[in-house]
Short mmCIF file of C-alpha atoms and ligand atoms in Angstrom, two decimals:
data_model
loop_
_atom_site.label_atom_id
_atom_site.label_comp_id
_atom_site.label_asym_id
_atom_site.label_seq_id
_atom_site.Cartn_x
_atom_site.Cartn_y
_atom_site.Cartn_z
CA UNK A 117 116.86 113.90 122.07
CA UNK A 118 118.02 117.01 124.22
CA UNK A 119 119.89 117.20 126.56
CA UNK A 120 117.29 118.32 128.94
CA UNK A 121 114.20 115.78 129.87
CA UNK A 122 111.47 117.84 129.40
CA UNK A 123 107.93 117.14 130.22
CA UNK A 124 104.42 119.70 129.24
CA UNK A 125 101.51 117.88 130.79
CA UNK A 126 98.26 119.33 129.05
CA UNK A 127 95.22 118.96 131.70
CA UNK A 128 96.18 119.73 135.36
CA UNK A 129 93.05 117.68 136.64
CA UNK A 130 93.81 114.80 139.47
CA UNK A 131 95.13 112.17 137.07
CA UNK A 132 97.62 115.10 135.43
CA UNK A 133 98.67 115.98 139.20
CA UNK A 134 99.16 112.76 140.43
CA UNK A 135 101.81 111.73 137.53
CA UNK A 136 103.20 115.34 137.98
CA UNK A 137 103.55 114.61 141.74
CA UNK A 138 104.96 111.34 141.39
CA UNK A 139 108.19 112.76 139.85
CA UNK A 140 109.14 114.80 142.96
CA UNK A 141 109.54 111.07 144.35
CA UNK A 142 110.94 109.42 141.36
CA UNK A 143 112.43 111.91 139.77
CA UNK A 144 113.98 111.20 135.61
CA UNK A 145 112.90 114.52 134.58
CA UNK A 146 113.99 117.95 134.27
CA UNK A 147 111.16 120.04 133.51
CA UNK A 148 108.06 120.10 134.31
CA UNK A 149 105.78 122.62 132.42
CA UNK A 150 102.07 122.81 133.38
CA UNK A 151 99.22 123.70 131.24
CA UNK A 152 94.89 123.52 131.68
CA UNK A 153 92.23 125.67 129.91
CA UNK A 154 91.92 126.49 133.57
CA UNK A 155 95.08 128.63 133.81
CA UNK A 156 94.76 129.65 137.41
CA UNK A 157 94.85 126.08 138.49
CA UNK A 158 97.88 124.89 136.49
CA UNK A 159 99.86 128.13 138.35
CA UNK A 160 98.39 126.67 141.65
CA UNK A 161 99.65 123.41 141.15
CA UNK A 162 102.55 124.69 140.01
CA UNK A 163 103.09 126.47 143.26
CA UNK A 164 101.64 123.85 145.43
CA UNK A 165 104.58 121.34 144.07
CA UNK A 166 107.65 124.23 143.54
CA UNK A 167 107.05 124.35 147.87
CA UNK A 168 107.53 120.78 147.80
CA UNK A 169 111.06 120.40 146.59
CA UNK A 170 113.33 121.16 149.26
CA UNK A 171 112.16 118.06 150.61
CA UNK A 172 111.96 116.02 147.25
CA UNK A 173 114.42 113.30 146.07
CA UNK A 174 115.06 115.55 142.91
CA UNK A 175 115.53 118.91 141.56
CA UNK A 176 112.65 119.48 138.79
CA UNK A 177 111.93 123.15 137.28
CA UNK A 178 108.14 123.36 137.59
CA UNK A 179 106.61 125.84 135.99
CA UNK A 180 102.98 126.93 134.60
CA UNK A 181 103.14 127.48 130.67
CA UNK A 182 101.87 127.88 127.50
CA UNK A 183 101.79 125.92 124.27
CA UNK A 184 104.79 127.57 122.89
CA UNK A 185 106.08 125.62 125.87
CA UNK A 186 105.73 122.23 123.78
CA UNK A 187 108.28 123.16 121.13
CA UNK A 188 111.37 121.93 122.58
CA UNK A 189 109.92 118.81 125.06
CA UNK A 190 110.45 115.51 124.53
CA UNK A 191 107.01 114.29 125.52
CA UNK A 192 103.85 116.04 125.67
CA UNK A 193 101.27 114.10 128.36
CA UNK A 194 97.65 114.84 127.81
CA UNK A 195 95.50 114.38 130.68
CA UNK A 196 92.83 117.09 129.56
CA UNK A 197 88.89 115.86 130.14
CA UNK A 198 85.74 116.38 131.40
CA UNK A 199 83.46 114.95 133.57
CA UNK A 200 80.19 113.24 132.22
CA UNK A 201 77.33 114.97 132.80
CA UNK A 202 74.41 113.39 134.29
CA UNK A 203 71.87 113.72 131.12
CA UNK A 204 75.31 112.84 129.04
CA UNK A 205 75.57 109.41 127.55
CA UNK A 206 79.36 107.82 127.45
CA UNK A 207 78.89 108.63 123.50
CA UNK A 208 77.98 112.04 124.01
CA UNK A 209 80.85 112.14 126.37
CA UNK A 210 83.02 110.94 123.97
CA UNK A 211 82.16 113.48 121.20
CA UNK A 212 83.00 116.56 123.59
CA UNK A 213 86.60 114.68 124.40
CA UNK A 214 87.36 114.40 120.58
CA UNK A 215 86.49 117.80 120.22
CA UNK A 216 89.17 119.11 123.32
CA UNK A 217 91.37 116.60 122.43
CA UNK A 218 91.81 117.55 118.52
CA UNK A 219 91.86 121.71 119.80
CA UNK A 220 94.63 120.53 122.11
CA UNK A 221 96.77 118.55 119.35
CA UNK A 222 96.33 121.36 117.01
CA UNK A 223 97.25 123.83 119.80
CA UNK A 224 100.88 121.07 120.63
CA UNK A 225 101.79 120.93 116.77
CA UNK A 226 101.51 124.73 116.19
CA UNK A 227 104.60 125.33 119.14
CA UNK A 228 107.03 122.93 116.50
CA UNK A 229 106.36 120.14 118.49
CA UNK A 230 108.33 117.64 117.20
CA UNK A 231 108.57 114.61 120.14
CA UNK A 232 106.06 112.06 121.66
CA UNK A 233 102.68 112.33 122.58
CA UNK A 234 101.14 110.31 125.38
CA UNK A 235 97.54 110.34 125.74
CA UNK A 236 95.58 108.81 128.84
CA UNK A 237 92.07 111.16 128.57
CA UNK A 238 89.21 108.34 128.12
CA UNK A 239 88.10 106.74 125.94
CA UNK A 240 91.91 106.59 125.54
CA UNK A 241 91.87 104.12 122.47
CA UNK A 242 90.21 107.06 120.51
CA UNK A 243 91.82 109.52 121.86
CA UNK A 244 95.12 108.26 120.86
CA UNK A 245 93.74 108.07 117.54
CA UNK A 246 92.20 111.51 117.61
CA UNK A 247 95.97 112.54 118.62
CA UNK A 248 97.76 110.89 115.40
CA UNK A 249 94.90 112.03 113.12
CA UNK A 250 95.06 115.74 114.25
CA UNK A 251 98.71 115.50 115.05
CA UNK A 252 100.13 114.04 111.84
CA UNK A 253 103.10 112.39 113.69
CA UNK A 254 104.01 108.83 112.75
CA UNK A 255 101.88 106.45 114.55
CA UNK A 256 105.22 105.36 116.77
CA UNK A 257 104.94 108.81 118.66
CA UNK A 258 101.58 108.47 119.37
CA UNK A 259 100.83 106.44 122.39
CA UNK A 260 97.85 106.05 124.61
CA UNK A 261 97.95 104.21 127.78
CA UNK A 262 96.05 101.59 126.89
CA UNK A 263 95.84 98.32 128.98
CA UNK A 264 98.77 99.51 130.94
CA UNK A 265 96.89 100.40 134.30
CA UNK A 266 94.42 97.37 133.51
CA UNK A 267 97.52 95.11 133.13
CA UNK A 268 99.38 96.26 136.85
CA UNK A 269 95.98 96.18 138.43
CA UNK A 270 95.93 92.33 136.89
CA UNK A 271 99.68 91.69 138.07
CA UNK A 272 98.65 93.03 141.63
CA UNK A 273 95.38 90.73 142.33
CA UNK A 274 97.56 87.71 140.76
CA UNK A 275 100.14 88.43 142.93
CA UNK A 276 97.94 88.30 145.95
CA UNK A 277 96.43 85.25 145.06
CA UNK A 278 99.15 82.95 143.66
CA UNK A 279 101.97 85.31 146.43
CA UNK A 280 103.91 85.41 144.21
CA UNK A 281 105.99 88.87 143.77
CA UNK A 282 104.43 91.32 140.93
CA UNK A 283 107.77 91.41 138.95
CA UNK A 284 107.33 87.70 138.11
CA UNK A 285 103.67 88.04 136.77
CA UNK A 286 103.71 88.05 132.75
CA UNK A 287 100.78 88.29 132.16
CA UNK A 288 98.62 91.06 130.09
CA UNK A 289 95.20 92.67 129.41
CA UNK A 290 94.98 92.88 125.82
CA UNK A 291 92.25 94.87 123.72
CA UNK A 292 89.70 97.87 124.58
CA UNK A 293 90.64 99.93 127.67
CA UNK A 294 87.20 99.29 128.49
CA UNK A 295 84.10 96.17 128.62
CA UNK A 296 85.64 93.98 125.64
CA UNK A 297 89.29 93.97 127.32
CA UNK A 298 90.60 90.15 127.71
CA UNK A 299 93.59 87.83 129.32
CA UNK A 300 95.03 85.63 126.70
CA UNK A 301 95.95 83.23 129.62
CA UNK A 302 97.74 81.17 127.49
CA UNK A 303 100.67 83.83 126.78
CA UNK A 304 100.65 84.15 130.87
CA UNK A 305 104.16 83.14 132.70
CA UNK A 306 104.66 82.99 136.23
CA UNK A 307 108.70 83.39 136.34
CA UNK A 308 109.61 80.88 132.92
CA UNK A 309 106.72 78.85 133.86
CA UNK A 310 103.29 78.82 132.17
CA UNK A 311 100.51 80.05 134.06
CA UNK A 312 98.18 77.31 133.13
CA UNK A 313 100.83 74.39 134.23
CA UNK A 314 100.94 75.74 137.46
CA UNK A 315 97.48 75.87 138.38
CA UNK A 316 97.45 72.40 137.31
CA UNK A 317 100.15 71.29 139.36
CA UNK A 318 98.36 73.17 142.46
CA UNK A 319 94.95 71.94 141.65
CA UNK A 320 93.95 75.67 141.35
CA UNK A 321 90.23 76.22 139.93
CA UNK A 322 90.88 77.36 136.59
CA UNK A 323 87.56 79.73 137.69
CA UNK A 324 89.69 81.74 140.03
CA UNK A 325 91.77 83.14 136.98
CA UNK A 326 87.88 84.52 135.17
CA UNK A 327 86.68 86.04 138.87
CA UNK A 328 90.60 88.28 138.85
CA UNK A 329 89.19 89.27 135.75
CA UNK A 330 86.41 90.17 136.25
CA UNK A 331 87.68 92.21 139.24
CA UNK A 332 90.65 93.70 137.03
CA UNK A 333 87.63 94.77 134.50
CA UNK A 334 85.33 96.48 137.63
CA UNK A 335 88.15 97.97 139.26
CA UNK A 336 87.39 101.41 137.93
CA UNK A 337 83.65 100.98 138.44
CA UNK A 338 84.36 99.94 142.45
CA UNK A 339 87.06 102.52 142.92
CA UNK A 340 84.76 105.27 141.40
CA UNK A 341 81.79 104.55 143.64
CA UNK A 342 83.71 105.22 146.31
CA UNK A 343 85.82 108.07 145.69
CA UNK A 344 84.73 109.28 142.60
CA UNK A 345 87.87 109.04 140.28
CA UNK A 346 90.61 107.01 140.36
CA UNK A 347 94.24 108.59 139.43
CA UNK A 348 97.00 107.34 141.77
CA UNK A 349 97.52 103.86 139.81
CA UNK A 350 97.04 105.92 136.15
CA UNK A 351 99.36 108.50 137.61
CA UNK A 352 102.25 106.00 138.31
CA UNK A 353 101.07 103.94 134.97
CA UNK A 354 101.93 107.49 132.98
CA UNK A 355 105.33 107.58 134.85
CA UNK A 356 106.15 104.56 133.86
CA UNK A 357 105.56 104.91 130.43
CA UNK A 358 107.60 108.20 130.22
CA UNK A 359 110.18 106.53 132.01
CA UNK A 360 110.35 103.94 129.10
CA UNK A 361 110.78 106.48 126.86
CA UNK A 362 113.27 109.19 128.22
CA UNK A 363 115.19 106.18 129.16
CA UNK A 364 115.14 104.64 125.91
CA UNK A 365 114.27 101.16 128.09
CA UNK A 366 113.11 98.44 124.97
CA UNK A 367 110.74 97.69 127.91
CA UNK A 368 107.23 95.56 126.94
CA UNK A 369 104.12 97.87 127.88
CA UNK A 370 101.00 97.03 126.84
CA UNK A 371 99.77 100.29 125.16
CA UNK A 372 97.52 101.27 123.06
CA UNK A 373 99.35 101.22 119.83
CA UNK A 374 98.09 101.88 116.26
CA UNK A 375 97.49 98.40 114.29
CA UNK A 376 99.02 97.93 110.87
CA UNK A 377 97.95 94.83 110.46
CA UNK A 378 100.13 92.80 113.59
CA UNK A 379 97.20 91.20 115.14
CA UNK A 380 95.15 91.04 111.49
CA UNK A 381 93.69 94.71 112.24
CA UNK A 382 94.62 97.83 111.07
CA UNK A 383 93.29 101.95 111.10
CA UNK A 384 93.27 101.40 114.81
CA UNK A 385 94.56 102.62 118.30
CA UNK A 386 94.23 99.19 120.37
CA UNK A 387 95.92 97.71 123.65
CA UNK A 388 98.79 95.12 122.68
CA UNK A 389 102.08 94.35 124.35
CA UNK A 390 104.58 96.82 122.45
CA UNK A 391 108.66 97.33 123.25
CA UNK A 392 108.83 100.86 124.39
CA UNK A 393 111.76 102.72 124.10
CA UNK A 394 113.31 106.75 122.94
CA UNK A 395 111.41 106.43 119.63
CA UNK A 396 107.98 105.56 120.73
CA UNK A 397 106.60 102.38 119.75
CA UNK A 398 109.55 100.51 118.57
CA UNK A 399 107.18 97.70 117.70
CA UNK A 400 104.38 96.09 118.84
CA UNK A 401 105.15 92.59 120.20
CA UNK A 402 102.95 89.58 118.35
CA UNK A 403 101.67 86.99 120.85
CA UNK A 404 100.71 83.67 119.30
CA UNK A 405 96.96 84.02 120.19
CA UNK A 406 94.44 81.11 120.57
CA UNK A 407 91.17 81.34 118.28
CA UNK A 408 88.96 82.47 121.45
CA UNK A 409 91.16 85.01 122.56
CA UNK A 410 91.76 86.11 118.46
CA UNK A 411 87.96 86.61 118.68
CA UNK A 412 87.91 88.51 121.54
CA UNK A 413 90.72 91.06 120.23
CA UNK A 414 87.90 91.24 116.90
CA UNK A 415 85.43 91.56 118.69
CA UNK A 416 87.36 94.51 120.67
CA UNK A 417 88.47 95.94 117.34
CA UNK A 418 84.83 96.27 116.36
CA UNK A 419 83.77 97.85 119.14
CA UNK A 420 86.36 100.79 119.01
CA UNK A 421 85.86 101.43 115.33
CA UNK A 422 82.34 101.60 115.69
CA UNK A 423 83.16 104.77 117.90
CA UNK A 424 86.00 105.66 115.66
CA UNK A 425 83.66 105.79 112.29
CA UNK A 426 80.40 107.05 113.82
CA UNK A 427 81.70 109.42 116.38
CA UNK A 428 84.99 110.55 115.93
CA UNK A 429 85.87 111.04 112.55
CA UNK A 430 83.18 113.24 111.78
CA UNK A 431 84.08 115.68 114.48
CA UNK A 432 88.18 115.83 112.74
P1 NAD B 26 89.79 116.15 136.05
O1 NAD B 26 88.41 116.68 135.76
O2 NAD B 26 90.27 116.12 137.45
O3 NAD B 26 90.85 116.98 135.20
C1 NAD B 26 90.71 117.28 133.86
C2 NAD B 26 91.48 118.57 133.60
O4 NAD B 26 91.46 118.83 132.20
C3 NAD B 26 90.88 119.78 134.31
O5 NAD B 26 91.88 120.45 135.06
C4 NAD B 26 90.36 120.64 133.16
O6 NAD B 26 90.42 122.02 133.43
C5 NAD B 26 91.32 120.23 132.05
N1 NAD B 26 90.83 120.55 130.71
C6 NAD B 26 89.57 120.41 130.20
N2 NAD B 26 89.54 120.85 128.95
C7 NAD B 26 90.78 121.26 128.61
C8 NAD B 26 91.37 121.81 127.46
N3 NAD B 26 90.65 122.04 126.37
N4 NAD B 26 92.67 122.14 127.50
C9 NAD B 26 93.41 121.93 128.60
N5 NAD B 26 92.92 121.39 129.74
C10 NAD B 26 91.62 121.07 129.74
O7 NAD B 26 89.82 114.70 135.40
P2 NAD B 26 90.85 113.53 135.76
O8 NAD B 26 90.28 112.71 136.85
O9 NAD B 26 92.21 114.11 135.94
O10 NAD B 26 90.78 112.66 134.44
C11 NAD B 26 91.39 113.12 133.24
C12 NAD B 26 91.17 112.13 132.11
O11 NAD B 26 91.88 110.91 132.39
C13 NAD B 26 89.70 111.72 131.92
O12 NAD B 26 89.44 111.62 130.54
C14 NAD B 26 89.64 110.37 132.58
O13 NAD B 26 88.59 109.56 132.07
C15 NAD B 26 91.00 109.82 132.19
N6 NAD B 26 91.46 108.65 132.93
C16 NAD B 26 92.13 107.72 132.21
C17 NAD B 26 92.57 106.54 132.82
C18 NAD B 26 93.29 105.52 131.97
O14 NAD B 26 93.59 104.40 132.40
N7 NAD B 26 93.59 105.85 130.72
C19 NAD B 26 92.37 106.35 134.19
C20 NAD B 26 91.71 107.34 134.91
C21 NAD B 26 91.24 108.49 134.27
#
């Protein structure tokens, strides 16, 4: 990789912004280039966070671009959407993502991109797959978020209820960013110790652990009726992730990765536990699961290649 950590973040909507703002605080970047079919607000944000940095941790170059922009970064973020209509069904939405989402791979690829893509635009288990289809990169440099922000909104409520510290939660969402997501609670750890052993040992309802999901699955739903959108937690989530890669980590991230046959399930963008580092997807991490929770990834696997075969491959 260069020298230089270079970002372009396609799609300068609230969940774009709130990644881009969270590097003034974290900093592990260089550049920042901004671009949105919307050009006047990608120069506004631009400005908006330029006036920020005398008083920011780190010194970014943030700057309103192009395409051509894309040739020499290390990771391209993609962001770009739009907002369901109200006569729109989630399919129809779907169909006019894969369309903006294939015209904005094309428009990457043509600069000489040659780096990682990292896709959170919804439904982001298609998208990712509308990114490696379009973009022809090897599936390793095409990541989509995934379970990622469904798996630290499960590490938060756990750590509220069991008080125990986030950083010691192990335990994943696994499958569909979406309704067929699942815990396999068996592969959960608290510290070195088995989830399931200590709920035992604390006579914890076993009930408790299907109500945090259930509230891990509605989170978006709940935050949504009240604000509208919800982008801080997917913001930090994307920071994360490029923080993994830039600096080459090996971490475990459960992303949506493309399946070659690891979990019995291939052609497929999917959320499984994967070691992250400068090359992508180093490789996606196998979990010994039960024959429930095997059905549930299936029956997660279906459902996204339903949408895959009827909806999106007819529009590459
Ligand atoms: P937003 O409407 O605030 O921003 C979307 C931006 O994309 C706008 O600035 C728009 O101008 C831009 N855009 C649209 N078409 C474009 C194109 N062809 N080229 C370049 N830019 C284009 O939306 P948001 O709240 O920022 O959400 C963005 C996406 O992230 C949505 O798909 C949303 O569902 C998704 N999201 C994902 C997660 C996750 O966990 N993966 C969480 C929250 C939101």
């Amino acid at each position: 990789m260069n020298e230089k950590r270079k970002i372009v973040l396609v799609g300068t909507g609230s969940v774009g912004m709130s990644m881009a703002y969270s590097f003034l605080t974290t900093g592990g970047i260089d550049e920042l280039v901004l671009i949105d079919v919307n050009k006047e607000k990608a120069i506004g944000e631009a400005m908006d966070l330029q006036h920020g940095l005398p008083y920011a941790r780190s010194n970014i170059t943030i700057l309103a671009g192009d395409y051509s922009d894309c040739k020499d970064a290390q990771i391209v973020v993609i962001t770009a959407g739009v907002t369901q209509r109200s006569d729109e069904t989630r399919l129809d939405l779907t169909a006019r993502d894969t369309v903006i989402i294939k015209d904005v791979t094309e428009n990457i690829m043509k600069s000489g991109f040659d780096g990682i893509i990292i896709v959170a635009s919804n439904p982001v288990d298609g998208m990712a797959y509308v990114a490696h289809k379009v973009s022809g990169l090897p599936t390793n440099r095409v990541i989509g978020t995934g379970t990622l922000l469904d798996t630290a909104r499960l590490r938060f409520m756990m750590s509220e209820y069991l008080n125990i510290s986030t950083s010691n939660i192990h335990a994943y969402i696994m499958g569909e960013h979406g309704d067929t997501s699942f815990v396999p609670w068996n592969n959960a750890y608290i510290g070195c110790k088995p989830l399931l052993n200590l709920l035992d040992e604390e006579k914890r309802n076993l009930e408790d652990l299907h109500n945090i999901y259930v509230q891990v699955q509605q989170a978006g739903y709940e935050i949504v009726k009240r604000k509208h959108s919800t982008y801080y937690g997917i913001g930090l989530t994307l920071n994360r992730l490029v923080q993994a890669v830039l600096n080459d980590e090996n971490s475990i991230l459960t992303v949506s990765a493309y399946q070659a046959g690891e979990y019995g399930q291939e052609g497929l963008y999917i959320g499984v536990p994967a070691i992250i580092n400068r090359n992508g997807i180093r490789e996606i991490m196998k979990l010994e699961l039960n024959e429930v929770d095997q059905t549930k990834f299936n029956n997660s696997c279906k459902t996204i290649k339903e949408i895959n075969k009827t909806i999106i491959d007819p529009l590459l």
